[in-house]
PDB file of C-alpha atoms in Angstrom:
ATOM      1  CA  MET F   1      10.257  -1.074   8.427  1.00 91.00           C
ATOM      2  CA  ASP F   2       6.892  -2.310   9.062  1.00 92.00           C
ATOM      3  CA  ASN F   3       4.083  -2.381  11.603  1.00 97.00           C
ATOM      4  CA  GLU F   4       0.305  -2.267  12.037  1.00 95.00           C
ATOM      5  CA  THR F   5       0.261   1.550  11.951  1.00 96.00           C
ATOM      6  CA  LEU F   6       2.427   2.106   8.984  1.00 97.00           C
ATOM      7  CA  GLN F   7       0.314  -0.710   7.216  1.00 97.00           C
ATOM      8  CA  VAL F   8      -2.986   1.200   7.901  1.00 96.00           C
ATOM      9  CA  ILE F   9      -1.409   4.381   6.552  1.00 97.00           C
ATOM     10  CA  ARG F  10      -0.152   2.731   3.453  1.00 96.00           C
ATOM     11  CA  ASN F  11      -3.049   1.108   2.895  1.00 94.00           C
ATOM     12  CA  ARG F  12      -5.424   3.877   2.807  1.00 97.00           C
ATOM     13  CA  THR F  13      -6.919   5.423  -0.211  1.00 96.00           C
ATOM     14  CA  SER F  14      -9.681   7.875  -0.795  1.00 97.00           C
ATOM     15  CA  LEU F  15     -13.297   6.058  -0.697  1.00 97.00           C
ATOM     16  CA  ARG F  16     -15.937   7.845  -2.909  1.00 97.00           C
ATOM     17  CA  THR F  17     -18.447   4.871  -2.986  1.00 96.00           C
ATOM     18  CA  TYR F  18     -19.686   3.478   0.272  1.00 97.00           C
ATOM     19  CA  ASP F  19     -21.609   0.159   1.711  1.00 96.00           C
ATOM     20  CA  ALA F  20     -25.116   1.345   2.757  1.00 91.00           C
ATOM     21  CA  ALA F  21     -24.215  -0.145   6.116  1.00 93.00           C
ATOM     22  CA  PRO F  22     -24.311   2.591   8.830  1.00 96.00           C
ATOM     23  CA  LEU F  23     -21.268   2.647  11.231  1.00 98.00           C
ATOM     24  CA  ARG F  24     -21.951   1.229  14.696  1.00 98.00           C
ATOM     25  CA  GLU F  25     -22.176   3.482  17.404  1.00 98.00           C
ATOM     26  CA  GLU F  26     -18.700   2.300  18.642  1.00 99.00           C
ATOM     27  CA  GLU F  27     -17.003   2.657  15.352  1.00 99.00           C
ATOM     28  CA  GLU F  28     -18.268   6.286  15.165  1.00 98.00           C
ATOM     29  CA  ASN F  29     -17.061   6.975  19.020  1.00 99.00           C
ATOM     30  CA  ALA F  30     -13.731   5.786  17.975  1.00 99.00           C
ATOM     31  CA  ILE F  31     -13.229   8.075  15.221  1.00 99.00           C
ATOM     32  CA  ILE F  32     -14.459  11.026  17.198  1.00 99.00           C
ATOM     33  CA  GLU F  33     -12.384  10.382  20.210  1.00 99.00           C
ATOM     34  CA  SER F  34      -9.233   9.379  18.003  1.00 99.00           C
ATOM     35  CA  ALA F  35      -9.744  12.995  16.305  1.00 99.00           C
ATOM     36  CA  LEU F  36      -9.884  14.816  20.156  1.00 99.00           C
ATOM     37  CA  LEU F  37      -6.652  13.078  20.947  1.00 99.00           C
ATOM     38  CA  ALA F  38      -4.644  14.604  17.956  1.00 99.00           C
ATOM     39  CA  PRO F  39      -1.749  17.016  18.672  1.00 98.00           C
ATOM     40  CA  THR F  40      -3.085  20.415  19.420  1.00 98.00           C
ATOM     41  CA  ALA F  41      -1.452  23.877  20.222  1.00 98.00           C
ATOM     42  CA  GLY F  42      -1.277  24.626  23.966  1.00 98.00           C
ATOM     43  CA  ASN F  43      -4.329  22.277  24.347  1.00 98.00           C
ATOM     44  CA  GLN F  44      -6.417  24.642  23.154  1.00 98.00           C
ATOM     45  CA  MET F  45      -8.332  22.312  20.722  1.00 99.00           C
ATOM     46  CA  LEU F  46      -9.006  24.980  18.305  1.00 99.00           C
ATOM     47  CA  TYR F  47     -11.684  23.418  16.159  1.00 99.00           C
ATOM     48  CA  SER F  48     -15.086  22.088  16.320  1.00 99.00           C
ATOM     49  CA  MET F  49     -16.339  18.977  14.517  1.00 99.00           C
ATOM     50  CA  ILE F  50     -19.897  19.311  13.148  1.00 99.00           C
ATOM     51  CA  ILE F  51     -21.515  15.867  12.232  1.00 99.00           C
ATOM     52  CA  ILE F  52     -24.074  15.962   9.683  1.00 99.00           C
ATOM     53  CA  ARG F  53     -27.027  13.725  10.227  1.00 98.00           C
ATOM     54  CA  ASP F  54     -29.592  15.597   8.622  1.00 98.00           C
ATOM     55  CA  GLN F  55     -29.842  13.899   5.033  1.00 97.00           C
ATOM     56  CA  GLU F  56     -31.290  17.330   3.302  1.00 98.00           C
ATOM     57  CA  LYS F  57     -28.016  19.222   4.672  1.00 98.00           C
ATOM     58  CA  LYS F  58     -25.947  16.364   3.154  1.00 98.00           C
ATOM     59  CA  LYS F  59     -27.591  16.797  -0.036  1.00 98.00           C
ATOM     60  CA  LYS F  60     -26.982  20.498   0.004  1.00 98.00           C
ATOM     61  CA  LEU F  61     -23.578  20.101   1.026  1.00 98.00           C
ATOM     62  CA  SER F  62     -23.064  17.571  -1.957  1.00 98.00           C
ATOM     63  CA  LYS F  63     -24.354  20.374  -4.463  1.00 97.00           C
ATOM     64  CA  LEU F  64     -22.340  23.232  -2.787  1.00 97.00           C
ATOM     65  CA  CYS F  65     -19.246  20.966  -3.132  1.00 97.00           C
ATOM     66  CA  ASP F  66     -19.450  20.879  -6.885  1.00 95.00           C
ATOM     67  CA  TYR F  67     -21.934  18.497  -7.040  1.00 95.00           C
ATOM     68  CA  GLN F  68     -20.174  15.511  -5.667  1.00 96.00           C
ATOM     69  CA  MET F  69     -23.290  13.546  -4.875  1.00 96.00           C
ATOM     70  CA  PHE F  70     -21.347  10.473  -2.856  1.00 97.00           C
ATOM     71  CA  ILE F  71     -21.168  13.002  -0.258  1.00 98.00           C
ATOM     72  CA  GLN F  72     -25.055  12.188   0.858  1.00 97.00           C
ATOM     73  CA  ALA F  73     -24.573   8.790   0.440  1.00 97.00           C
ATOM     74  CA  ALA F  74     -21.970   8.657   3.211  1.00 98.00           C
ATOM     75  CA  PRO F  75     -22.800   6.876   6.346  1.00 98.00           C
ATOM     76  CA  LEU F  76     -20.941   9.538   8.231  1.00 98.00           C
ATOM     77  CA  VAL F  77     -20.107  13.192   7.517  1.00 99.00           C
ATOM     78  CA  ILE F  78     -18.185  15.456   9.465  1.00 99.00           C
ATOM     79  CA  VAL F  79     -17.068  19.051   9.053  1.00 99.00           C
ATOM     80  CA  PHE F  80     -13.974  20.187  10.777  1.00 99.00           C
ATOM     81  CA  VAL F  81     -14.200  23.756  11.545  1.00 99.00           C
ATOM     82  CA  ALA F  82     -11.175  26.026  12.765  1.00 98.00           C
ATOM     83  CA  ASP F  83     -12.607  27.545  15.518  1.00 98.00           C
ATOM     84  CA  HIS F  84     -11.337  30.366  17.689  1.00 96.00           C
ATOM     85  CA  HIS F  85     -14.958  31.370  18.581  1.00 97.00           C
ATOM     86  CA  ARG F  86     -15.058  29.414  21.641  1.00 97.00           C
ATOM     87  CA  TRP F  87     -11.962  30.800  23.256  1.00 97.00           C
ATOM     88  CA  PHE F  88     -12.854  34.363  22.491  1.00 96.00           C
ATOM     89  CA  ASP F  89     -16.385  33.752  23.949  1.00 97.00           C
ATOM     90  CA  TYR F  90     -14.550  32.615  27.330  1.00 98.00           C
ATOM     91  CA  TYR F  91     -12.568  35.850  26.985  1.00 97.00           C
ATOM     92  CA  ARG F  92     -15.534  37.675  26.703  1.00 96.00           C
ATOM     93  CA  MET F  93     -17.673  36.061  29.289  1.00 98.00           C
ATOM     94  CA  ASN F  94     -14.669  36.451  31.976  1.00 98.00           C
ATOM     95  CA  GLY F  95     -13.926  40.420  31.379  1.00 97.00           C
ATOM     96  CA  VAL F  96     -10.674  39.497  29.516  1.00 97.00           C
ATOM     97  CA  LYS F  97     -10.589  42.712  27.583  1.00 96.00           C
ATOM     98  CA  LYS F  98     -10.779  44.898  30.636  1.00 96.00           C
ATOM     99  CA  TYR F  99      -8.362  43.134  32.616  1.00 97.00           C
ATOM    100  CA  ALA F 100      -6.064  43.452  29.462  1.00 96.00           C
ATOM    101  CA  GLU F 101      -6.675  47.254  29.318  1.00 95.00           C
ATOM    102  CA  LYS F 102      -6.391  47.637  33.139  1.00 96.00           C
ATOM    103  CA  HIS F 103      -2.826  45.503  32.935  1.00 97.00           C
ATOM    104  CA  GLY F 104      -1.542  47.582  29.829  1.00 96.00           C
ATOM    105  CA  LEU F 105      -1.993  44.634  27.504  1.00 96.00           C
ATOM    106  CA  THR F 106      -3.547  44.810  24.236  1.00 93.00           C
ATOM    107  CA  PHE F 107      -6.735  42.931  23.781  1.00 93.00           C
ATOM    108  CA  THR F 108      -6.760  41.493  20.191  1.00 92.00           C
ATOM    109  CA  PRO F 109      -9.550  39.973  18.388  1.00 91.00           C
ATOM    110  CA  PRO F 110      -8.698  36.838  16.548  1.00 93.00           C
ATOM    111  CA  ALA F 111      -6.505  37.326  13.577  1.00 95.00           C
ATOM    112  CA  GLU F 112      -4.891  35.353  10.494  1.00 95.00           C
ATOM    113  CA  GLY F 113      -2.196  34.068  12.814  1.00 96.00           C
ATOM    114  CA  ASP F 114      -4.881  32.835  14.834  1.00 96.00           C
ATOM    115  CA  LEU F 115      -6.860  31.205  12.105  1.00 97.00           C
ATOM    116  CA  MET F 116      -3.804  29.427  10.831  1.00 97.00           C
ATOM    117  CA  LEU F 117      -3.095  27.925  14.274  1.00 98.00           C
ATOM    118  CA  ALA F 118      -6.846  26.739  14.516  1.00 98.00           C
ATOM    119  CA  VAL F 119      -6.478  25.492  10.917  1.00 98.00           C
ATOM    120  CA  GLU F 120      -3.299  23.367  12.102  1.00 99.00           C
ATOM    121  CA  ASP F 121      -5.247  21.942  15.070  1.00 99.00           C
ATOM    122  CA  ALA F 122      -8.409  21.084  12.858  1.00 99.00           C
ATOM    123  CA  MET F 123      -6.237  19.352  10.191  1.00 99.00           C
ATOM    124  CA  ALA F 124      -4.410  17.446  12.659  1.00 99.00           C
ATOM    125  CA  ALA F 125      -7.653  16.202  14.360  1.00 99.00           C
ATOM    126  CA  ALA F 126      -9.252  15.247  10.906  1.00 99.00           C
ATOM    127  CA  GLN F 127      -6.127  13.163   9.748  1.00 99.00           C
ATOM    128  CA  ASN F 128      -6.374  11.344  13.356  1.00 99.00           C
ATOM    129  CA  SER F 129      -9.628  10.518  12.619  1.00 99.00           C
ATOM    130  CA  VAL F 130      -9.060   9.219   8.866  1.00 99.00           C
ATOM    131  CA  ILE F 131      -6.073   6.693  10.289  1.00 98.00           C
ATOM    132  CA  ALA F 132      -8.391   5.657  13.085  1.00 98.00           C
ATOM    133  CA  ALA F 133     -11.220   4.905  10.680  1.00 99.00           C
ATOM    134  CA  GLU F 134      -8.993   3.218   8.351  1.00 98.00           C
ATOM    135  CA  SER F 135      -7.674   0.746  11.163  1.00 98.00           C
ATOM    136  CA  MET F 136     -11.301  -0.358  11.631  1.00 98.00           C
ATOM    137  CA  GLY F 137     -11.703  -1.112   7.838  1.00 96.00           C
ATOM    138  CA  ILE F 138     -13.724   2.097   7.225  1.00 98.00           C
ATOM    139  CA  GLY F 139     -12.702   4.209   4.433  1.00 98.00           C
ATOM    140  CA  SER F 140     -12.880   8.105   4.082  1.00 98.00           C
ATOM    141  CA  CYS F 141     -12.588  11.242   1.847  1.00 98.00           C
ATOM    142  CA  TYR F 142     -11.375  14.541   2.315  1.00 98.00           C
ATOM    143  CA  ILE F 143     -13.630  17.108   0.643  1.00 98.00           C
ATOM    144  CA  GLY F 144     -11.593  20.395  -0.021  1.00 96.00           C
ATOM    145  CA  ASP F 145     -14.438  21.963  -1.430  1.00 97.00           C
ATOM    146  CA  ILE F 146     -15.892  22.839   1.476  1.00 98.00           C
ATOM    147  CA  LEU F 147     -14.028  26.117   1.299  1.00 98.00           C
ATOM    148  CA  GLU F 148     -16.318  27.019  -1.407  1.00 98.00           C
ATOM    149  CA  ASN F 149     -19.565  28.953  -1.132  1.00 98.00           C
ATOM    150  CA  TYR F 150     -18.444  30.181   2.428  1.00 97.00           C
ATOM    151  CA  GLU F 151     -21.760  32.477   3.134  1.00 98.00           C
ATOM    152  CA  THR F 152     -23.988  29.556   2.085  1.00 98.00           C
ATOM    153  CA  VAL F 153     -21.858  27.037   4.058  1.00 98.00           C
ATOM    154  CA  LYS F 154     -21.699  29.517   7.121  1.00 98.00           C
ATOM    155  CA  GLU F 155     -25.802  29.942   7.354  1.00 98.00           C
ATOM    156  CA  LEU F 156     -26.021  26.297   6.704  1.00 98.00           C
ATOM    157  CA  LEU F 157     -23.964  25.365   9.549  1.00 99.00           C
ATOM    158  CA  GLN F 158     -24.912  28.445  11.702  1.00 98.00           C
ATOM    159  CA  LEU F 159     -21.200  28.942  11.979  1.00 98.00           C
ATOM    160  CA  PRO F 160     -20.459  32.162  14.318  1.00 96.00           C
ATOM    161  CA  ASP F 161     -17.498  34.541  13.235  1.00 92.00           C
ATOM    162  CA  GLU F 162     -14.010  33.616  14.412  1.00 95.00           C
ATOM    163  CA  THR F 163     -14.620  30.224  12.449  1.00 97.00           C
ATOM    164  CA  PHE F 164     -13.947  28.711   9.346  1.00 97.00           C
ATOM    165  CA  PRO F 165     -15.067  25.124   7.853  1.00 98.00           C
ATOM    166  CA  ILE F 166     -11.545  23.820   6.687  1.00 98.00           C
ATOM    167  CA  ALA F 167     -12.090  20.157   5.787  1.00 98.00           C
ATOM    168  CA  MET F 168     -15.065  17.766   5.431  1.00 99.00           C
ATOM    169  CA  LEU F 169     -14.695  14.051   5.612  1.00 99.00           C
ATOM    170  CA  CYS F 170     -16.781  11.339   4.427  1.00 99.00           C
ATOM    171  CA  TYR F 171     -16.578   7.859   6.104  1.00 99.00           C
ATOM    172  CA  GLY F 172     -18.073   4.577   5.166  1.00 98.00           C
ATOM    173  CA  ARG F 173     -17.238   1.097   4.860  1.00 97.00           C
ATOM    174  CA  TYR F 174     -15.802  -0.283   1.618  1.00 96.00           C
ATOM    175  CA  LYS F 175     -18.028  -2.613  -0.513  1.00 94.00           C
ATOM    176  CA  SER F 176     -17.197  -5.986  -0.728  1.00 90.00           C
ATOM    177  CA  GLU F 177     -16.132  -5.553  -4.549  1.00 92.00           C
ATOM    178  CA  HIS F 178     -14.427  -2.536  -3.785  1.00 92.00           C
ATOM    179  CA  LYS F 179     -10.873  -2.622  -5.628  1.00 92.00           C
ATOM    180  CA  LYS F 180      -8.469  -0.061  -4.151  1.00 92.00           C
ATOM    181  CA  VAL F 181      -6.118   2.052  -6.652  1.00 90.00           C
ATOM    182  CA  PHE F 182      -3.109   3.313  -5.324  1.00 92.00           C
ATOM    183  CA  ARG F 183      -2.120   6.512  -7.007  1.00 91.00           C
ATOM    184  CA  LYS F 184       1.731   6.986  -7.143  1.00 93.00           C
ATOM    185  CA  ARG F 185       3.331  10.043  -5.160  1.00 96.00           C
ATOM    186  CA  PHE F 186       5.820  12.092  -5.981  1.00 97.00           C
ATOM    187  CA  ASP F 187       9.364  10.781  -5.568  1.00 97.00           C
ATOM    188  CA  ARG F 188      10.745  12.066  -2.071  1.00 98.00           C
ATOM    189  CA  ARG F 189      13.690  13.625  -3.705  1.00 98.00           C
ATOM    190  CA  PHE F 190      11.495  16.460  -5.109  1.00 98.00           C
ATOM    191  CA  VAL F 191       9.742  16.903  -2.021  1.00 98.00           C
ATOM    192  CA  VAL F 192      11.871  16.141   1.077  1.00 98.00           C
ATOM    193  CA  PHE F 193      14.668  18.461   1.717  1.00 98.00           C
ATOM    194  CA  GLU F 194      17.281  18.986   4.436  1.00 98.00           C
ATOM    195  CA  ASP F 195      17.877  22.236   6.425  1.00 99.00           C
ATOM    196  CA  SER F 196      16.697  24.650   3.601  1.00 99.00           C
ATOM    197  CA  TYR F 197      14.374  24.702   0.700  1.00 98.00           C
ATOM    198  CA  ARG F 198      15.757  23.767  -2.484  1.00 98.00           C
ATOM    199  CA  GLN F 199      14.724  25.002  -5.813  1.00 98.00           C
ATOM    200  CA  LEU F 200      14.184  22.498  -8.560  1.00 98.00           C
ATOM    201  CA  GLN F 201      15.650  22.705 -12.151  1.00 98.00           C
ATOM    202  CA  LYS F 202      13.823  22.085 -15.207  1.00 97.00           C
ATOM    203  CA  GLU F 203      15.012  18.686 -15.764  1.00 98.00           C
ATOM    204  CA  GLU F 204      14.150  17.720 -12.169  1.00 98.00           C
ATOM    205  CA  TYR F 205      10.305  19.098 -13.066  1.00 98.00           C
ATOM    206  CA  GLU F 206      10.409  16.811 -16.104  1.00 97.00           C
ATOM    207  CA  GLN F 207      11.428  13.669 -14.016  1.00 98.00           C
ATOM    208  CA  MET F 208       8.868  14.675 -11.171  1.00 98.00           C
ATOM    209  CA  PHE F 209       6.072  14.817 -13.592  1.00 97.00           C
ATOM    210  CA  ALA F 210       7.069  12.431 -16.277  1.00 96.00           C
ATOM    211  CA  GLU F 211       4.929   9.336 -14.810  1.00 95.00           C
ATOM    212  CA  ARG F 212       1.776  11.443 -14.417  1.00 93.00           C
ATOM    213  CA  ALA F 213       2.167  12.944 -17.852  1.00 94.00           C
ATOM    214  CA  GLU F 214       2.431   9.670 -19.507  1.00 92.00           C
ATOM    215  CA  ARG F 215      -0.745   8.413 -17.646  1.00 91.00           C
ATOM    216  CA  GLU F 216      -3.044  11.214 -17.619  1.00 91.00           C
ATOM    217  CA  PHE F 217      -1.898  13.642 -20.533  1.00 93.00           C
ATOM    218  CA  LEU F 218      -4.283  13.639 -23.558  1.00 84.00           C
ATOM    219  CA  THR F 219      -3.050  14.730 -26.850  1.00 82.00           C
ATOM    220  CA  GLN F 220      -6.765  15.218 -27.870  1.00 79.00           C
ATOM    221  CA  ASN F 221      -8.266  17.209 -24.856  1.00 88.00           C
ATOM    222  CA  LYS F 222     -10.927  19.452 -24.300  1.00 90.00           C
ATOM    223  CA  TYR F 223      -8.716  22.192 -23.266  1.00 93.00           C
ATOM    224  CA  ALA F 224      -6.643  22.300 -26.446  1.00 93.00           C
ATOM    225  CA  ALA F 225      -3.330  21.949 -24.126  1.00 94.00           C
ATOM    226  CA  LYS F 226      -0.248  21.005 -25.375  1.00 94.00           C
ATOM    227  CA  ASN F 227       1.291  19.373 -22.616  1.00 95.00           C
ATOM    228  CA  TYR F 228       0.440  17.958 -19.082  1.00 95.00           C
ATOM    229  CA  ALA F 229       1.071  21.460 -17.025  1.00 96.00           C
ATOM    230  CA  GLN F 230      -1.259  22.998 -19.447  1.00 96.00           C
ATOM    231  CA  GLN F 231      -3.885  20.276 -19.118  1.00 95.00           C
ATOM    232  CA  PHE F 232      -3.770  20.198 -15.375  1.00 96.00           C
ATOM    233  CA  TYR F 233      -3.948  23.937 -14.832  1.00 96.00           C
ATOM    234  CA  ALA F 234      -7.053  24.212 -17.399  1.00 96.00           C
ATOM    235  CA  ARG F 235      -8.695  21.390 -15.383  1.00 95.00           C
ATOM    236  CA  LYS F 236      -7.708  22.291 -11.653  1.00 95.00           C
ATOM    237  CA  THR F 237      -5.856  25.475 -10.624  1.00 96.00           C
ATOM    238  CA  GLY F 238      -7.590  27.614 -13.365  1.00 96.00           C
ATOM    239  CA  ALA F 239     -10.876  26.220 -13.093  1.00 95.00           C
ATOM    240  CA  SER F 240     -14.232  27.928 -11.912  1.00 95.00           C
ATOM    241  CA  PHE F 241     -14.194  26.144  -8.898  1.00 96.00           C
ATOM    242  CA  SER F 242     -10.754  27.212  -7.778  1.00 96.00           C
ATOM    243  CA  LYS F 243     -11.605  30.903  -8.500  1.00 97.00           C
ATOM    244  CA  GLU F 244     -14.911  30.074  -6.174  1.00 97.00           C
ATOM    245  CA  MET F 245     -12.667  28.867  -3.712  1.00 97.00           C
ATOM    246  CA  THR F 246     -10.434  31.697  -3.787  1.00 97.00           C
ATOM    247  CA  ARG F 247     -13.258  34.431  -3.825  1.00 97.00           C
ATOM    248  CA  SER F 248     -14.914  32.301  -0.917  1.00 97.00           C
ATOM    249  CA  VAL F 249     -11.887  32.271   1.020  1.00 96.00           C
ATOM    250  CA  LYS F 250     -11.393  36.022   0.675  1.00 96.00           C
ATOM    251  CA  GLU F 251     -14.855  36.237   2.001  1.00 95.00           C
ATOM    252  CA  ALA F 252     -14.223  34.548   5.142  1.00 94.00           C
ATOM    253  CA  LEU F 253     -10.996  36.142   5.967  1.00 94.00           C
ATOM    254  CA  LYS F 254     -12.679  39.309   6.281  1.00 92.00           C
ATOM    255  CA  ALA F 255     -13.779  38.164   9.845  1.00 89.00           C
ATOM    256  CA  TRP F 256      -9.967  37.651  10.686  1.00 90.00           C
ATOM    257  CA  THR F 257      -8.672  40.537   9.118  1.00 90.00           C
ATOM    258  CA  GLY F 258     -10.962  43.408  10.610  1.00 79.00           C
ATOM    259  CA  GLU F 259     -12.243  44.136   7.066  1.00 71.00           C
TER     260      GLU F 259
END
């Protein structure tokens, strides 16, 4: 099956080098409006979008996100923030706590479940923006490293409690000489199950990772890894940036756990 929307989805890859030309106002507005039309829990829109105009802030974010300096060159950068602050500000301004006490209700500040719901909202909005951008010939790249250095990012973006920066996206036009490289995904039989989770067996894992191991594993590697799993763990999961990400998220969660 094929249509224009499916073609856009299939044609998208992450873009980290951008044409220097700024996006037109109508293009930027279309990206933002598409994000705002994303599915949202109870129409609450539990997210905020912070457009980074200040070049110095772009530079700082580039460094904070593991020195990915292409971020500062992106014509458009948006941080998607999981946000319950706005609703609870509204509650506080309208006497909801006293109302709850009067009527035998428990007034509960935002907690872990609220954060997860806001994360869902924010990521749905982010992905809507990505597809909208791609449909206009504008590439994008998710920056997951915005999860790191929470305290510094919070101060830089003046984030209140009851918020969390869950994703950052860079957008820009493809350079004329850009050649897209499509990275193969895992076969669906290893990812898509029916009715319940299915535990994969050892031989299935070998099949699942065979293509990546053949393409990416280096027998002579700086990690002294003997197989692809060891190499990938050393490079990603067990790397220092992953540990910083965990530390950062734990610190951010304190505002949601009451610690």
